[in-house]
């Protein structure tokens, strides 16, 4: 066996790719081939029964013909001139679960006049032709149902979706798409990019060019030729087909790019064929290498600036003038091999930017993530709720302003409205938003085309916003143009209306501005206020129709009407005073060298941090008691260390007694010198000041050694009190540093802890473990960006719990990013040892949830005993159920607050019942 073969067999990435291809590829088994052949034959047979010269009028789809503004649509039906299977099935690259076959139906020239390219006549006749076919297919017992769909969400180009009556276990949900083609139907010169073919599309009576409309017809004219070209290219060698399948899997996981204004399977195959034509891909490459070449080309190639044109084959190529026309008409150009149509005419500049970002991010995953980024590239779902920090739904049902100027001119009204919303938000959010994505799906499966296009506003318009930085997000004042620039200032005032105000700033500048007043703990709502103001002002929408996913989970952190984290400033101030006073104590044998807070309230991750209590004050301070004064005071643990000394006793019990003596003396000193109220026990001392109770604990270095105790035949590792304190101190320090880097970290942790407590998991998932799980999301965000909102961070936390391979992988939380190869080796050895110890019975695996940190590389601190295997299984099930519900609440038209409250405060039924043995 040669070296190359050995690498192929032992490379884990190649093995995973091979297994993925087996899983997702819809292979042509004999039963499948028979199903496809029988269904296509039944379609052809039904169509063949339609009588020739059958008169067709607008009465078959009066609403559709009316809404697209077509006239002269009557024709006599003739049978299709060709039937041809195309799409992914023709090149054996169908990817599960969408199992379908494209059937190209060639429209006969006899049904059209030479000028039917004008004023949507072609689109109307195309639709009416399909109406005739649908009527006859529905009367056939060979088909279960026949539905309408749209070609790449373009409503004026419907297609038929046919489900066979015979169901197949191997291909559940199988259907055939009937797509009309129009080869040689019109004179190509009449569909030039500069021509106007929709007379209603004009400006002050001057006709405007209709490049998108023209491309919509040209696409049908060259559909069969381009499909044939792709088929010849992809079939040249096996790896090309495999790479196409991998690219489809990659794109489908990313809902922001696998959409009508960006990417689809057809464009991926065209792009792959283009790179083959440039010899950037050769037959020595593996599928994964080809995928990387394609992604690199998408992310970095400068050819996008001038457009992509296939090399001419014995004919004159595209002229410079034609290339200039393409670039003026479209933001992205991918010309077909005939150089007659831009196949990317639907792609927007925003969609293309998203595509480039995703390609670059994937390449980064492949370089930086474990196992070559396989999971991040192919298995991680990057949908709107998880990708974007803020999601907005616009419910536009019945909103006639959308189609006030007509449903279809050069472009469709829904696409124009997407652009309008994007433009408004881009102008309103300025540099707060890193990216804004607006998509509107308009072709529901239950669409009845006969009723026209007005019903295509049922689905909400979806907006995703990625925040540029939290500093910009939390900014209260937006500075506009200088007052001296009257034209810009007037435009600013027109956009912002009464929110615009003229202000003088500290540097003496007088400029237009907008002010968004907000308390510190509600700064994350500033963006919500801006979005709501802009959309309501400029789109004539009611407040109920603008649903923003921002603060729906905030209720879980409120005590009354306020977030108790607002008291954190007074808590930290009180701690600073206490720390200074402890350092000033001199009447104890050893001075205090360090004071470190341990409680989660100090690092902003406590669900309900304490508010100042009127009785927890110095002796000379008297506060008026409220009627509802809490009877208990939550103590906040603080760790102190003393100067080093060799006079400490060696005995463990004697050490603890000595620490107790120190604590009593420290309490007396604080009480005598500053009048502070103190209460000491053998283990700690409680200090009451400024409304808070601080519980002091002493860490002594000699007590850090690990104590081993025998328990039957097994040696159980037990930490000493000082070792536990030391670990807690290390953890608190690291988490506090992380909170300083990512201010959203604290709120996400708090919501996650609330979820765990509400689902009765607090006993098995300690709060430090929750903090580490959330920390991992911020430290290793790929393939996402670092979360900048509570809802997004919480959703990713739930998906991490639900989808991580806890059985075979350790979760490494490298907060300071200082782990080297040796550290990872130690962690891996510890993890493998924990798994080998329970090979005979996986339910005894310990720890079941392996969390490795710099201070705990064996996962002994927080998860060594719990959750156990059964508890983890329940935890995963509930996390999956909650994640699915949260995703549904974000994407769908759900405004019921009870659904959101049940997400965090009530147990959510898992997708399957899991009970622990009692």
PDB file of N, CA and C in Angstrom, residues 393 547 549 884-896 899-901 903:
ATOM      1  N   UNK A 393     -39.400  41.056  12.920  1.00  0.00           N
ATOM      2  CA  UNK A 393     -40.428  40.565  12.000  1.00  0.00           C
ATOM      3  C   UNK A 393     -41.394  41.698  11.676  1.00  0.00           C
ATOM      4  N   UNK A 547     -42.400  43.442  15.212  1.00  0.00           N
ATOM      5  CA  UNK A 547     -42.062  42.548  16.329  1.00  0.00           C
ATOM      6  C   UNK A 547     -40.541  42.414  16.392  1.00  0.00           C
ATOM      7  N   UNK A 549     -37.213  40.981  18.368  1.00  0.00           N
ATOM      8  CA  UNK A 549     -36.770  39.969  19.330  1.00  0.00           C
ATOM      9  C   UNK A 549     -35.560  40.535  20.063  1.00  0.00           C
ATOM     10  N   UNK A 884     -35.580  24.495  20.152  1.00  0.00           N
ATOM     11  CA  UNK A 884     -36.540  24.433  19.041  1.00  0.00           C
ATOM     12  C   UNK A 884     -37.693  25.419  19.254  1.00  0.00           C
ATOM     13  N   UNK A 885     -38.166  25.491  20.476  1.00  0.00           N
ATOM     14  CA  UNK A 885     -39.259  26.417  20.783  1.00  0.00           C
ATOM     15  C   UNK A 885     -38.802  27.863  20.620  1.00  0.00           C
ATOM     16  N   UNK A 886     -37.612  28.168  21.120  1.00  0.00           N
ATOM     17  CA  UNK A 886     -37.100  29.531  21.024  1.00  0.00           C
ATOM     18  C   UNK A 886     -36.906  29.939  19.568  1.00  0.00           C
ATOM     19  N   UNK A 887     -36.396  29.031  18.743  1.00  0.00           N
ATOM     20  CA  UNK A 887     -36.227  29.307  17.317  1.00  0.00           C
ATOM     21  C   UNK A 887     -37.573  29.590  16.669  1.00  0.00           C
ATOM     22  N   UNK A 888     -38.568  28.800  17.025  1.00  0.00           N
ATOM     23  CA  UNK A 888     -39.916  28.985  16.468  1.00  0.00           C
ATOM     24  C   UNK A 888     -40.503  30.320  16.894  1.00  0.00           C
ATOM     25  N   UNK A 889     -40.298  30.704  18.134  1.00  0.00           N
ATOM     26  CA  UNK A 889     -40.821  31.973  18.627  1.00  0.00           C
ATOM     27  C   UNK A 889     -40.184  33.159  17.904  1.00  0.00           C
ATOM     28  N   UNK A 890     -38.916  33.033  17.539  1.00  0.00           N
ATOM     29  CA  UNK A 890     -38.214  34.121  16.857  1.00  0.00           C
ATOM     30  C   UNK A 890     -38.671  34.246  15.411  1.00  0.00           C
ATOM     31  N   UNK A 891     -38.833  33.116  14.732  1.00  0.00           N
ATOM     32  CA  UNK A 891     -39.098  33.138  13.295  1.00  0.00           C
ATOM     33  C   UNK A 891     -40.570  33.280  12.947  1.00  0.00           C
ATOM     34  N   UNK A 892     -41.444  32.746  13.755  1.00  0.00           N
ATOM     35  CA  UNK A 892     -42.853  32.712  13.396  1.00  0.00           C
ATOM     36  C   UNK A 892     -43.637  33.797  14.102  1.00  0.00           C
ATOM     37  N   UNK A 893     -44.861  33.940  13.697  1.00  0.00           N
ATOM     38  CA  UNK A 893     -45.704  35.018  14.187  1.00  0.00           C
ATOM     39  C   UNK A 893     -46.251  34.686  15.565  1.00  0.00           C
ATOM     40  N   UNK A 894     -45.360  34.741  16.560  1.00  0.00           N
ATOM     41  CA  UNK A 894     -45.748  34.431  17.932  1.00  0.00           C
ATOM     42  C   UNK A 894     -45.571  35.675  18.792  1.00  0.00           C
ATOM     43  N   UNK A 895     -46.645  36.244  19.272  1.00  0.00           N
ATOM     44  CA  UNK A 895     -46.564  37.435  20.119  1.00  0.00           C
ATOM     45  C   UNK A 895     -47.079  37.192  21.533  1.00  0.00           C
ATOM     46  N   UNK A 896     -47.506  35.986  21.805  1.00  0.00           N
ATOM     47  CA  UNK A 896     -48.051  35.652  23.117  1.00  0.00           C
ATOM     48  C   UNK A 896     -46.925  35.643  24.150  1.00  0.00           C
ATOM     49  N   UNK A 899     -45.903  32.354  25.980  1.00  0.00           N
ATOM     50  CA  UNK A 899     -44.999  31.398  25.330  1.00  0.00           C
ATOM     51  C   UNK A 899     -43.550  31.705  25.680  1.00  0.00           C
ATOM     52  N   UNK A 900     -43.223  33.005  25.708  1.00  0.00           N
ATOM     53  CA  UNK A 900     -41.862  33.406  26.051  1.00  0.00           C
ATOM     54  C   UNK A 900     -41.578  33.151  27.528  1.00  0.00           C
ATOM     55  N   UNK A 901     -42.546  33.430  28.368  1.00  0.00           N
ATOM     56  CA  UNK A 901     -42.340  33.208  29.804  1.00  0.00           C
ATOM     57  C   UNK A 901     -42.157  31.731  30.100  1.00  0.00           C
ATOM     58  N   UNK A 903     -40.701  29.717  28.247  1.00  0.00           N
ATOM     59  CA  UNK A 903     -39.393  29.324  27.754  1.00  0.00           C
ATOM     60  C   UNK A 903     -38.360  29.260  28.871  1.00  0.00           C
TER      61      UNK A 903
END
